Amino acid sequence: MKKIEAIIKPFKMDDVREALAAVNITGMTVSEVRGFGRQKGHTELYRGAEYMVDFLPKVKLEIVVADDDVQRCIDAIIETAQTGKIGDGKIFVTDIERVIRIRTSEEGPSAI
């Protein structure tokens, strides 16, 4: 099993969710996060004063899938989240040793 974490632009969230549902990925955790990479933030104007906004709003998706579903998941995220502009985000894939469903104590892929 793998955990896919994707940091994307907030306005792409609905499109990504629909694309993942189309490839039969239904469970995910979504968090509103803030951060920056090469984008380095931007300046804004407030009451005539200019100030730097270092941390930009992003959405973080966390999805745990079977090894066979990883590439379909990544492809769906890239196809829908990509705008071709700086700040499109990142995808991180890590190994998951063990998954346990609390309600039934099921373990492994059936607990996803």
mmCIF file of C-alpha atoms in Angstrom:
data_model
loop_
_atom_site.group_PDB
_atom_site.id
_atom_site.type_symbol
_atom_site.label_atom_id
_atom_site.label_comp_id
_atom_site.label_asym_id
_atom_site.label_seq_id
_atom_site.Cartn_x
_atom_site.Cartn_y
_atom_site.Cartn_z
ATOM 1 C CA MET A 1 0.000 0.000 0.000
ATOM 2 C CA LYS A 2 1.063 3.575 -0.635
ATOM 3 C CA LYS A 3 0.098 6.968 0.714
ATOM 4 C CA ILE A 4 -0.225 9.704 -1.891
ATOM 5 C CA GLU A 5 -0.038 13.269 -0.624
ATOM 6 C CA ALA A 6 -0.815 15.950 -3.173
ATOM 7 C CA ILE A 7 -0.509 19.687 -2.592
ATOM 8 C CA ILE A 8 -2.624 21.510 -5.181
ATOM 9 C CA LYS A 9 -4.217 24.885 -5.882
ATOM 10 C CA PRO A 10 -7.544 25.237 -4.045
ATOM 11 C CA PHE A 11 -9.634 25.953 -7.144
ATOM 12 C CA LYS A 12 -8.560 22.594 -8.631
ATOM 13 C CA MET A 13 -9.894 20.520 -5.705
ATOM 14 C CA ASP A 14 -13.322 19.680 -7.161
ATOM 15 C CA ASP A 15 -11.861 18.693 -10.532
ATOM 16 C CA VAL A 16 -9.282 16.438 -8.862
ATOM 17 C CA ARG A 17 -11.914 14.810 -6.640
ATOM 18 C CA GLU A 18 -14.091 14.055 -9.675
ATOM 19 C CA ALA A 19 -11.114 12.657 -11.624
ATOM 20 C CA LEU A 20 -10.191 10.389 -8.703
ATOM 21 C CA ALA A 21 -13.798 9.205 -8.387
ATOM 22 C CA ALA A 22 -13.720 8.369 -12.119
ATOM 23 C CA VAL A 23 -10.818 5.944 -11.454
ATOM 24 C CA ASN A 24 -12.654 4.429 -8.436
ATOM 25 C CA ILE A 25 -10.731 6.267 -5.700
ATOM 26 C CA THR A 26 -13.344 7.378 -3.205
ATOM 27 C CA GLY A 27 -11.640 7.773 0.173
ATOM 28 C CA MET A 28 -9.400 10.730 0.895
ATOM 29 C CA THR A 29 -8.570 13.292 3.542
ATOM 30 C CA VAL A 30 -8.450 16.945 2.521
ATOM 31 C CA SER A 31 -6.846 19.777 4.493
ATOM 32 C CA GLU A 32 -6.528 23.458 3.803
ATOM 33 C CA VAL A 33 -2.845 24.293 4.165
ATOM 34 C CA ARG A 34 -0.527 27.214 3.491
ATOM 35 C CA GLY A 35 2.990 27.178 2.167
ATOM 36 C CA PHE A 36 5.378 28.134 -0.589
ATOM 37 C CA GLY A 37 8.090 26.676 -2.742
ATOM 38 C CA ARG A 38 9.630 28.307 -5.779
ATOM 39 C CA GLN A 39 6.568 30.527 -6.011
ATOM 40 C CA LYS A 40 7.887 32.480 -2.997
ATOM 41 C CA GLY A 41 4.583 34.222 -2.209
ATOM 42 C CA HIS A 42 3.440 37.568 -3.563
ATOM 43 C CA THR A 43 2.795 41.153 -2.494
ATOM 44 C CA GLU A 44 -0.645 42.565 -1.710
ATOM 45 C CA LEU A 45 -1.981 46.028 -1.018
ATOM 46 C CA TYR A 46 -3.966 46.735 2.159
ATOM 47 C CA ARG A 47 -5.132 50.247 3.029
ATOM 48 C CA GLY A 48 -2.446 51.729 0.837
ATOM 49 C CA ALA A 49 0.377 49.698 2.349
ATOM 50 C CA GLU A 50 2.119 46.955 0.434
ATOM 51 C CA TYR A 51 3.004 43.793 2.313
ATOM 52 C CA MET A 52 4.440 40.394 1.500
ATOM 53 C CA VAL A 53 2.292 37.248 1.684
ATOM 54 C CA ASP A 54 4.822 34.429 2.114
ATOM 55 C CA PHE A 55 2.473 31.504 2.623
ATOM 56 C CA LEU A 56 -0.018 30.847 -0.145
ATOM 57 C CA PRO A 57 -3.264 28.914 0.337
ATOM 58 C CA LYS A 58 -3.148 25.327 -0.937
ATOM 59 C CA VAL A 59 -5.131 22.120 -0.500
ATOM 60 C CA LYS A 60 -3.502 18.894 0.682
ATOM 61 C CA LEU A 61 -5.040 15.563 -0.315
ATOM 62 C CA GLU A 62 -4.034 12.372 1.473
ATOM 63 C CA ILE A 63 -5.010 9.099 -0.166
ATOM 64 C CA VAL A 64 -4.016 5.555 0.809
ATOM 65 C CA VAL A 65 -4.296 3.095 -2.074
ATOM 66 C CA ALA A 66 -3.228 -0.399 -3.065
ATOM 67 C CA ASP A 67 0.039 -0.552 -5.005
ATOM 68 C CA ASP A 68 -1.864 -1.319 -8.232
ATOM 69 C CA ASP A 69 -3.829 1.962 -8.014
ATOM 70 C CA VAL A 70 -0.907 4.341 -7.456
ATOM 71 C CA GLN A 71 -0.146 5.288 -11.060
ATOM 72 C CA ARG A 72 -3.827 5.774 -11.999
ATOM 73 C CA CYS A 73 -4.167 8.057 -8.990
ATOM 74 C CA ILE A 74 -1.078 10.097 -9.860
ATOM 75 C CA ASP A 75 -2.128 10.416 -13.502
ATOM 76 C CA ALA A 76 -5.620 11.626 -12.528
ATOM 77 C CA ILE A 77 -4.174 14.259 -10.176
ATOM 78 C CA ILE A 78 -1.622 15.536 -12.700
ATOM 79 C CA GLU A 79 -4.120 15.695 -15.586
ATOM 80 C CA THR A 80 -6.619 17.746 -13.587
ATOM 81 C CA ALA A 81 -4.423 19.860 -11.281
ATOM 82 C CA GLN A 82 -1.855 20.951 -13.857
ATOM 83 C CA THR A 83 -2.192 24.522 -15.146
ATOM 84 C CA GLY A 84 1.345 24.826 -16.506
ATOM 85 C CA LYS A 85 2.068 27.747 -14.186
ATOM 86 C CA ILE A 86 4.338 27.953 -11.173
ATOM 87 C CA GLY A 87 2.669 26.797 -7.960
ATOM 88 C CA ASP A 88 0.726 23.848 -9.407
ATOM 89 C CA GLY A 89 1.919 21.756 -6.460
ATOM 90 C CA LYS A 90 3.653 18.504 -5.615
ATOM 91 C CA ILE A 91 2.821 14.820 -5.216
ATOM 92 C CA PHE A 92 4.576 12.677 -2.601
ATOM 93 C CA VAL A 93 4.300 8.871 -2.523
ATOM 94 C CA THR A 94 5.330 6.907 0.577
ATOM 95 C CA ASP A 95 5.037 3.302 1.728
ATOM 96 C CA ILE A 96 2.388 2.334 4.268
ATOM 97 C CA GLU A 97 3.288 -0.570 6.532
ATOM 98 C CA ARG A 98 -0.060 -1.219 8.140
ATOM 99 C CA VAL A 99 -3.658 -0.007 7.926
ATOM 100 C CA ILE A 100 -6.296 -0.849 10.530
ATOM 101 C CA ARG A 101 -9.984 0.039 10.340
ATOM 102 C CA ILE A 102 -10.952 1.062 13.868
ATOM 103 C CA ARG A 103 -14.617 -0.003 13.648
ATOM 104 C CA THR A 104 -13.993 -3.629 12.582
ATOM 105 C CA SER A 105 -10.282 -4.180 13.311
ATOM 106 C CA GLU A 106 -9.776 -5.201 9.666
ATOM 107 C CA GLU A 107 -6.192 -4.897 8.491
ATOM 108 C CA GLY A 108 -4.442 -4.449 5.171
ATOM 109 C CA PRO A 109 -5.985 -3.463 1.828
ATOM 110 C CA SER A 110 -9.511 -4.385 2.969
ATOM 111 C CA ALA A 111 -9.234 -1.685 5.662
ATOM 112 C CA ILE A 112 -8.759 1.047 3.057
#
